[in-house]
């Protein structure tokens, strides 16, 4: 049995947990989209399949990035940050559409996880310092 002399910092652990939580939520949305695709009476099949594939890909990407970050693979940090920053325009458009109760927390989540990924303990753990 070996003892890890350099434990994973709390900031990195929380970033990974939140990425995995996002992956789970997007995965549930993907399941709902598959169900909606199969039960729709009328649909633009190509568009429906592309939206569903995008949701599945996003869930897989979030999960894989969280796993890579947990393994301290530094190259996973930038794509994870980009995905988090993509929550800003999504949240903004939700606010504009009257869904501020969902848009504001979504934007806060994106900024929070991005901050967790660039804060000094995470940066050191990923070997950037």
PDB file of N, CA, C and O in Angstrom, residues 9-58:
ATOM      1  N   UNK A   9      -5.984  18.569  -4.046  1.00  0.00           N
ATOM      2  CA  UNK A   9      -6.533  19.684  -3.269  1.00  0.00           C
ATOM      3  C   UNK A   9      -8.061  19.714  -3.318  1.00  0.00           C
ATOM      4  O   UNK A   9      -8.689  19.216  -4.262  1.00  0.00           O
ATOM      5  N   UNK A  10      -8.638  20.312  -2.294  1.00  0.00           N
ATOM      6  CA  UNK A  10     -10.090  20.405  -2.177  1.00  0.00           C
ATOM      7  C   UNK A  10     -10.683  21.112  -3.393  1.00  0.00           C
ATOM      8  O   UNK A  10     -11.745  20.721  -3.886  1.00  0.00           O
ATOM      9  N   UNK A  11     -10.011  22.133  -3.889  1.00  0.00           N
ATOM     10  CA  UNK A  11     -10.542  22.879  -5.034  1.00  0.00           C
ATOM     11  C   UNK A  11     -10.666  22.000  -6.268  1.00  0.00           C
ATOM     12  O   UNK A  11     -11.667  22.062  -6.985  1.00  0.00           O
ATOM     13  N   UNK A  12      -9.694  21.165  -6.507  1.00  0.00           N
ATOM     14  CA  UNK A  12      -9.735  20.260  -7.662  1.00  0.00           C
ATOM     15  C   UNK A  12     -10.797  19.182  -7.460  1.00  0.00           C
ATOM     16  O   UNK A  12     -11.530  18.844  -8.385  1.00  0.00           O
ATOM     17  N   UNK A  13     -10.891  18.658  -6.242  1.00  0.00           N
ATOM     18  CA  UNK A  13     -11.920  17.646  -5.961  1.00  0.00           C
ATOM     19  C   UNK A  13     -13.316  18.213  -6.194  1.00  0.00           C
ATOM     20  O   UNK A  13     -14.169  17.551  -6.781  1.00  0.00           O
ATOM     21  N   UNK A  14     -13.571  19.457  -5.754  1.00  0.00           N
ATOM     22  CA  UNK A  14     -14.885  20.060  -5.943  1.00  0.00           C
ATOM     23  C   UNK A  14     -15.146  20.371  -7.410  1.00  0.00           C
ATOM     24  O   UNK A  14     -16.271  20.220  -7.885  1.00  0.00           O
ATOM     25  N   UNK A  15     -14.122  20.786  -8.125  1.00  0.00           N
ATOM     26  CA  UNK A  15     -14.301  21.035  -9.560  1.00  0.00           C
ATOM     27  C   UNK A  15     -14.707  19.745 -10.264  1.00  0.00           C
ATOM     28  O   UNK A  15     -15.625  19.747 -11.092  1.00  0.00           O
ATOM     29  N   UNK A  16     -14.061  18.645  -9.920  1.00  0.00           N
ATOM     30  CA  UNK A  16     -14.384  17.354 -10.535  1.00  0.00           C
ATOM     31  C   UNK A  16     -15.799  16.929 -10.157  1.00  0.00           C
ATOM     32  O   UNK A  16     -16.573  16.487 -11.008  1.00  0.00           O
ATOM     33  N   UNK A  17     -16.157  17.071  -8.881  1.00  0.00           N
ATOM     34  CA  UNK A  17     -17.518  16.709  -8.450  1.00  0.00           C
ATOM     35  C   UNK A  17     -18.571  17.512  -9.221  1.00  0.00           C
ATOM     36  O   UNK A  17     -19.589  16.960  -9.631  1.00  0.00           O
ATOM     37  N   UNK A  18     -18.324  18.803  -9.374  1.00  0.00           N
ATOM     38  CA  UNK A  18     -19.293  19.650 -10.076  1.00  0.00           C
ATOM     39  C   UNK A  18     -19.342  19.313 -11.569  1.00  0.00           C
ATOM     40  O   UNK A  18     -20.422  19.335 -12.177  1.00  0.00           O
ATOM     41  N   UNK A  19     -18.195  19.002 -12.160  1.00  0.00           N
ATOM     42  CA  UNK A  19     -18.198  18.574 -13.562  1.00  0.00           C
ATOM     43  C   UNK A  19     -19.004  17.286 -13.721  1.00  0.00           C
ATOM     44  O   UNK A  19     -19.780  17.139 -14.669  1.00  0.00           O
ATOM     45  N   UNK A  20     -18.837  16.359 -12.796  1.00  0.00           N
ATOM     46  CA  UNK A  20     -19.588  15.104 -12.864  1.00  0.00           C
ATOM     47  C   UNK A  20     -21.075  15.337 -12.614  1.00  0.00           C
ATOM     48  O   UNK A  20     -21.912  14.671 -13.225  1.00  0.00           O
ATOM     49  N   UNK A  21     -21.407  16.271 -11.735  1.00  0.00           N
ATOM     50  CA  UNK A  21     -22.818  16.600 -11.510  1.00  0.00           C
ATOM     51  C   UNK A  21     -23.425  17.192 -12.779  1.00  0.00           C
ATOM     52  O   UNK A  21     -24.554  16.850 -13.166  1.00  0.00           O
ATOM     53  N   UNK A  22     -22.679  18.076 -13.431  1.00  0.00           N
ATOM     54  CA  UNK A  22     -23.145  18.641 -14.704  1.00  0.00           C
ATOM     55  C   UNK A  22     -23.331  17.535 -15.741  1.00  0.00           C
ATOM     56  O   UNK A  22     -24.317  17.530 -16.488  1.00  0.00           O
ATOM     57  N   UNK A  23     -22.388  16.598 -15.787  1.00  0.00           N
ATOM     58  CA  UNK A  23     -22.492  15.484 -16.730  1.00  0.00           C
ATOM     59  C   UNK A  23     -23.744  14.669 -16.459  1.00  0.00           C
ATOM     60  O   UNK A  23     -24.438  14.257 -17.403  1.00  0.00           O
ATOM     61  N   UNK A  24     -24.051  14.447 -15.195  1.00  0.00           N
ATOM     62  CA  UNK A  24     -25.251  13.676 -14.848  1.00  0.00           C
ATOM     63  C   UNK A  24     -26.518  14.410 -15.281  1.00  0.00           C
ATOM     64  O   UNK A  24     -27.434  13.795 -15.847  1.00  0.00           O
ATOM     65  N   UNK A  25     -26.578  15.709 -15.045  1.00  0.00           N
ATOM     66  CA  UNK A  25     -27.760  16.484 -15.428  1.00  0.00           C
ATOM     67  C   UNK A  25     -27.911  16.506 -16.951  1.00  0.00           C
ATOM     68  O   UNK A  25     -29.005  16.284 -17.479  1.00  0.00           O
ATOM     69  N   UNK A  26     -26.819  16.753 -17.660  1.00  0.00           N
ATOM     70  CA  UNK A  26     -26.888  16.765 -19.123  1.00  0.00           C
ATOM     71  C   UNK A  26     -27.223  15.373 -19.644  1.00  0.00           C
ATOM     72  O   UNK A  26     -27.953  15.221 -20.626  1.00  0.00           O
ATOM     73  N   UNK A  27     -26.743  14.332 -18.970  1.00  0.00           N
ATOM     74  CA  UNK A  27     -27.090  12.973 -19.347  1.00  0.00           C
ATOM     75  C   UNK A  27     -28.585  12.704 -19.187  1.00  0.00           C
ATOM     76  O   UNK A  27     -29.207  12.067 -20.047  1.00  0.00           O
ATOM     77  N   UNK A  28     -29.170  13.210 -18.115  1.00  0.00           N
ATOM     78  CA  UNK A  28     -30.620  13.065 -17.925  1.00  0.00           C
ATOM     79  C   UNK A  28     -31.390  13.825 -19.005  1.00  0.00           C
ATOM     80  O   UNK A  28     -32.415  13.340 -19.500  1.00  0.00           O
ATOM     81  N   UNK A  29     -30.890  14.993 -19.364  1.00  0.00           N
ATOM     82  CA  UNK A  29     -31.519  15.741 -20.455  1.00  0.00           C
ATOM     83  C   UNK A  29     -31.415  14.946 -21.754  1.00  0.00           C
ATOM     84  O   UNK A  29     -32.370  14.885 -22.531  1.00  0.00           O
ATOM     85  N   UNK A  30     -30.280  14.306 -21.976  1.00  0.00           N
ATOM     86  CA  UNK A  30     -30.104  13.487 -23.189  1.00  0.00           C
ATOM     87  C   UNK A  30     -31.082  12.315 -23.205  1.00  0.00           C
ATOM     88  O   UNK A  30     -31.654  11.991 -24.242  1.00  0.00           O
ATOM     89  N   UNK A  31     -31.283  11.690 -22.048  1.00  0.00           N
ATOM     90  CA  UNK A  31     -32.254  10.595 -21.965  1.00  0.00           C
ATOM     91  C   UNK A  31     -33.647  11.116 -22.301  1.00  0.00           C
ATOM     92  O   UNK A  31     -34.395  10.481 -23.053  1.00  0.00           O
ATOM     93  N   UNK A  32     -34.008  12.269 -21.763  1.00  0.00           N
ATOM     94  CA  UNK A  32     -35.306  12.868 -22.068  1.00  0.00           C
ATOM     95  C   UNK A  32     -35.416  13.175 -23.563  1.00  0.00           C
ATOM     96  O   UNK A  32     -36.472  12.968 -24.164  1.00  0.00           O
ATOM     97  N   UNK A  33     -34.333  13.670 -24.169  1.00  0.00           N
ATOM     98  CA  UNK A  33     -34.355  13.961 -25.600  1.00  0.00           C
ATOM     99  C   UNK A  33     -34.555  12.697 -26.436  1.00  0.00           C
ATOM    100  O   UNK A  33     -35.277  12.709 -27.439  1.00  0.00           O
ATOM    101  N   UNK A  34     -33.914  11.610 -26.037  1.00  0.00           N
ATOM    102  CA  UNK A  34     -34.103  10.340 -26.747  1.00  0.00           C
ATOM    103  C   UNK A  34     -35.572   9.930 -26.653  1.00  0.00           C
ATOM    104  O   UNK A  34     -36.184   9.552 -27.659  1.00  0.00           O
ATOM    105  N   UNK A  35     -36.141  10.011 -25.453  1.00  0.00           N
ATOM    106  CA  UNK A  35     -37.549   9.676 -25.274  1.00  0.00           C
ATOM    107  C   UNK A  35     -38.433  10.586 -26.132  1.00  0.00           C
ATOM    108  O   UNK A  35     -39.362  10.116 -26.791  1.00  0.00           O
ATOM    109  N   UNK A  36     -38.130  11.890 -26.136  1.00  0.00           N
ATOM    110  CA  UNK A  36     -38.913  12.834 -26.933  1.00  0.00           C
ATOM    111  C   UNK A  36     -38.787  12.529 -28.428  1.00  0.00           C
ATOM    112  O   UNK A  36     -39.766  12.630 -29.168  1.00  0.00           O
ATOM    113  N   UNK A  37     -37.582  12.151 -28.857  1.00  0.00           N
ATOM    114  CA  UNK A  37     -37.378  11.798 -30.266  1.00  0.00           C
ATOM    115  C   UNK A  37     -38.215  10.577 -30.656  1.00  0.00           C
ATOM    116  O   UNK A  37     -38.779  10.519 -31.749  1.00  0.00           O
ATOM    117  N   UNK A  38     -38.280   9.605 -29.769  1.00  0.00           N
ATOM    118  CA  UNK A  38     -38.989   8.358 -30.072  1.00  0.00           C
ATOM    119  C   UNK A  38     -40.509   8.494 -29.999  1.00  0.00           C
ATOM    120  O   UNK A  38     -41.224   7.750 -30.658  1.00  0.00           O
ATOM    121  N   UNK A  39     -40.998   9.435 -29.203  1.00  0.00           N
ATOM    122  CA  UNK A  39     -42.443   9.545 -29.011  1.00  0.00           C
ATOM    123  C   UNK A  39     -43.072  10.729 -29.739  1.00  0.00           C
ATOM    124  O   UNK A  39     -44.296  10.875 -29.689  1.00  0.00           O
ATOM    125  N   UNK A  40     -42.281  11.542 -30.408  1.00  0.00           N
ATOM    126  CA  UNK A  40     -42.830  12.715 -31.099  1.00  0.00           C
ATOM    127  C   UNK A  40     -43.703  12.275 -32.268  1.00  0.00           C
ATOM    128  O   UNK A  40     -43.370  11.327 -32.992  1.00  0.00           O
ATOM    129  N   UNK A  41     -44.811  12.998 -32.449  1.00  0.00           N
ATOM    130  CA  UNK A  41     -45.677  12.678 -33.585  1.00  0.00           C
ATOM    131  C   UNK A  41     -45.156  13.307 -34.867  1.00  0.00           C
ATOM    132  O   UNK A  41     -45.265  12.735 -35.932  1.00  0.00           O
ATOM    133  N   UNK A  42     -44.600  14.499 -34.744  1.00  0.00           N
ATOM    134  CA  UNK A  42     -43.993  15.174 -35.895  1.00  0.00           C
ATOM    135  C   UNK A  42     -42.677  15.772 -35.449  1.00  0.00           C
ATOM    136  O   UNK A  42     -42.592  16.376 -34.387  1.00  0.00           O
ATOM    137  N   UNK A  43     -41.662  15.607 -36.278  1.00  0.00           N
ATOM    138  CA  UNK A  43     -40.356  16.156 -35.911  1.00  0.00           C
ATOM    139  C   UNK A  43     -39.484  16.290 -37.152  1.00  0.00           C
ATOM    140  O   UNK A  43     -39.682  15.603 -38.146  1.00  0.00           O
ATOM    141  N   UNK A  44     -38.540  17.189 -37.061  1.00  0.00           N
ATOM    142  CA  UNK A  44     -37.473  17.265 -38.059  1.00  0.00           C
ATOM    143  C   UNK A  44     -36.404  16.292 -37.572  1.00  0.00           C
ATOM    144  O   UNK A  44     -35.659  16.596 -36.641  1.00  0.00           O
ATOM    145  N   UNK A  45     -36.385  15.121 -38.148  1.00  0.00           N
ATOM    146  CA  UNK A  45     -35.549  14.030 -37.637  1.00  0.00           C
ATOM    147  C   UNK A  45     -34.080  14.402 -37.536  1.00  0.00           C
ATOM    148  O   UNK A  45     -33.442  14.131 -36.521  1.00  0.00           O
ATOM    149  N   UNK A  46     -33.529  15.047 -38.552  1.00  0.00           N
ATOM    150  CA  UNK A  46     -32.108  15.394 -38.524  1.00  0.00           C
ATOM    151  C   UNK A  46     -31.801  16.341 -37.369  1.00  0.00           C
ATOM    152  O   UNK A  46     -30.844  16.132 -36.617  1.00  0.00           O
ATOM    153  N   UNK A  47     -32.608  17.367 -37.205  1.00  0.00           N
ATOM    154  CA  UNK A  47     -32.386  18.318 -36.117  1.00  0.00           C
ATOM    155  C   UNK A  47     -32.525  17.642 -34.758  1.00  0.00           C
ATOM    156  O   UNK A  47     -31.718  17.863 -33.852  1.00  0.00           O
ATOM    157  N   UNK A  48     -33.537  16.811 -34.616  1.00  0.00           N
ATOM    158  CA  UNK A  48     -33.752  16.101 -33.352  1.00  0.00           C
ATOM    159  C   UNK A  48     -32.554  15.218 -33.009  1.00  0.00           C
ATOM    160  O   UNK A  48     -32.082  15.203 -31.868  1.00  0.00           O
ATOM    161  N   UNK A  49     -32.044  14.511 -33.997  1.00  0.00           N
ATOM    162  CA  UNK A  49     -30.897  13.633 -33.753  1.00  0.00           C
ATOM    163  C   UNK A  49     -29.632  14.417 -33.443  1.00  0.00           C
ATOM    164  O   UNK A  49     -28.828  14.009 -32.600  1.00  0.00           O
ATOM    165  N   UNK A  50     -29.448  15.551 -34.106  1.00  0.00           N
ATOM    166  CA  UNK A  50     -28.264  16.381 -33.836  1.00  0.00           C
ATOM    167  C   UNK A  50     -28.299  16.968 -32.431  1.00  0.00           C
ATOM    168  O   UNK A  50     -27.281  16.979 -31.732  1.00  0.00           O
ATOM    169  N   UNK A  51     -29.453  17.453 -32.002  1.00  0.00           N
ATOM    170  CA  UNK A  51     -29.573  18.009 -30.644  1.00  0.00           C
ATOM    171  C   UNK A  51     -29.327  16.910 -29.611  1.00  0.00           C
ATOM    172  O   UNK A  51     -28.620  17.114 -28.623  1.00  0.00           O
ATOM    173  N   UNK A  52     -29.885  15.750 -29.849  1.00  0.00           N
ATOM    174  CA  UNK A  52     -29.697  14.628 -28.934  1.00  0.00           C
ATOM    175  C   UNK A  52     -28.227  14.203 -28.896  1.00  0.00           C
ATOM    176  O   UNK A  52     -27.669  13.977 -27.818  1.00  0.00           O
ATOM    177  N   UNK A  53     -27.597  14.108 -30.045  1.00  0.00           N
ATOM    178  CA  UNK A  53     -26.177  13.738 -30.108  1.00  0.00           C
ATOM    179  C   UNK A  53     -25.304  14.771 -29.408  1.00  0.00           C
ATOM    180  O   UNK A  53     -24.341  14.427 -28.723  1.00  0.00           O
ATOM    181  N   UNK A  54     -25.655  16.048 -29.558  1.00  0.00           N
ATOM    182  CA  UNK A  54     -24.896  17.106 -28.882  1.00  0.00           C
ATOM    183  C   UNK A  54     -24.995  16.944 -27.365  1.00  0.00           C
ATOM    184  O   UNK A  54     -23.990  17.060 -26.659  1.00  0.00           O
ATOM    185  N   UNK A  55     -26.183  16.660 -26.862  1.00  0.00           N
ATOM    186  CA  UNK A  55     -26.361  16.482 -25.417  1.00  0.00           C
ATOM    187  C   UNK A  55     -25.577  15.273 -24.914  1.00  0.00           C
ATOM    188  O   UNK A  55     -24.922  15.336 -23.864  1.00  0.00           O
ATOM    189  N   UNK A  56     -25.634  14.182 -25.655  1.00  0.00           N
ATOM    190  CA  UNK A  56     -24.882  12.988 -25.262  1.00  0.00           C
ATOM    191  C   UNK A  56     -23.381  13.286 -25.272  1.00  0.00           C
ATOM    192  O   UNK A  56     -22.655  12.925 -24.340  1.00  0.00           O
ATOM    193  N   UNK A  57     -22.911  13.963 -26.321  1.00  0.00           N
ATOM    194  CA  UNK A  57     -21.489  14.316 -26.403  1.00  0.00           C
ATOM    195  C   UNK A  57     -21.051  15.238 -25.278  1.00  0.00           C
ATOM    196  O   UNK A  57     -19.956  15.075 -24.727  1.00  0.00           O
ATOM    197  N   UNK A  58     -21.901  16.189 -24.920  1.00  0.00           N
ATOM    198  CA  UNK A  58     -21.561  17.109 -23.826  1.00  0.00           C
ATOM    199  C   UNK A  58     -21.460  16.351 -22.506  1.00  0.00           C
ATOM    200  O   UNK A  58     -20.538  16.593 -21.711  1.00  0.00           O
TER     201      UNK A  58
END
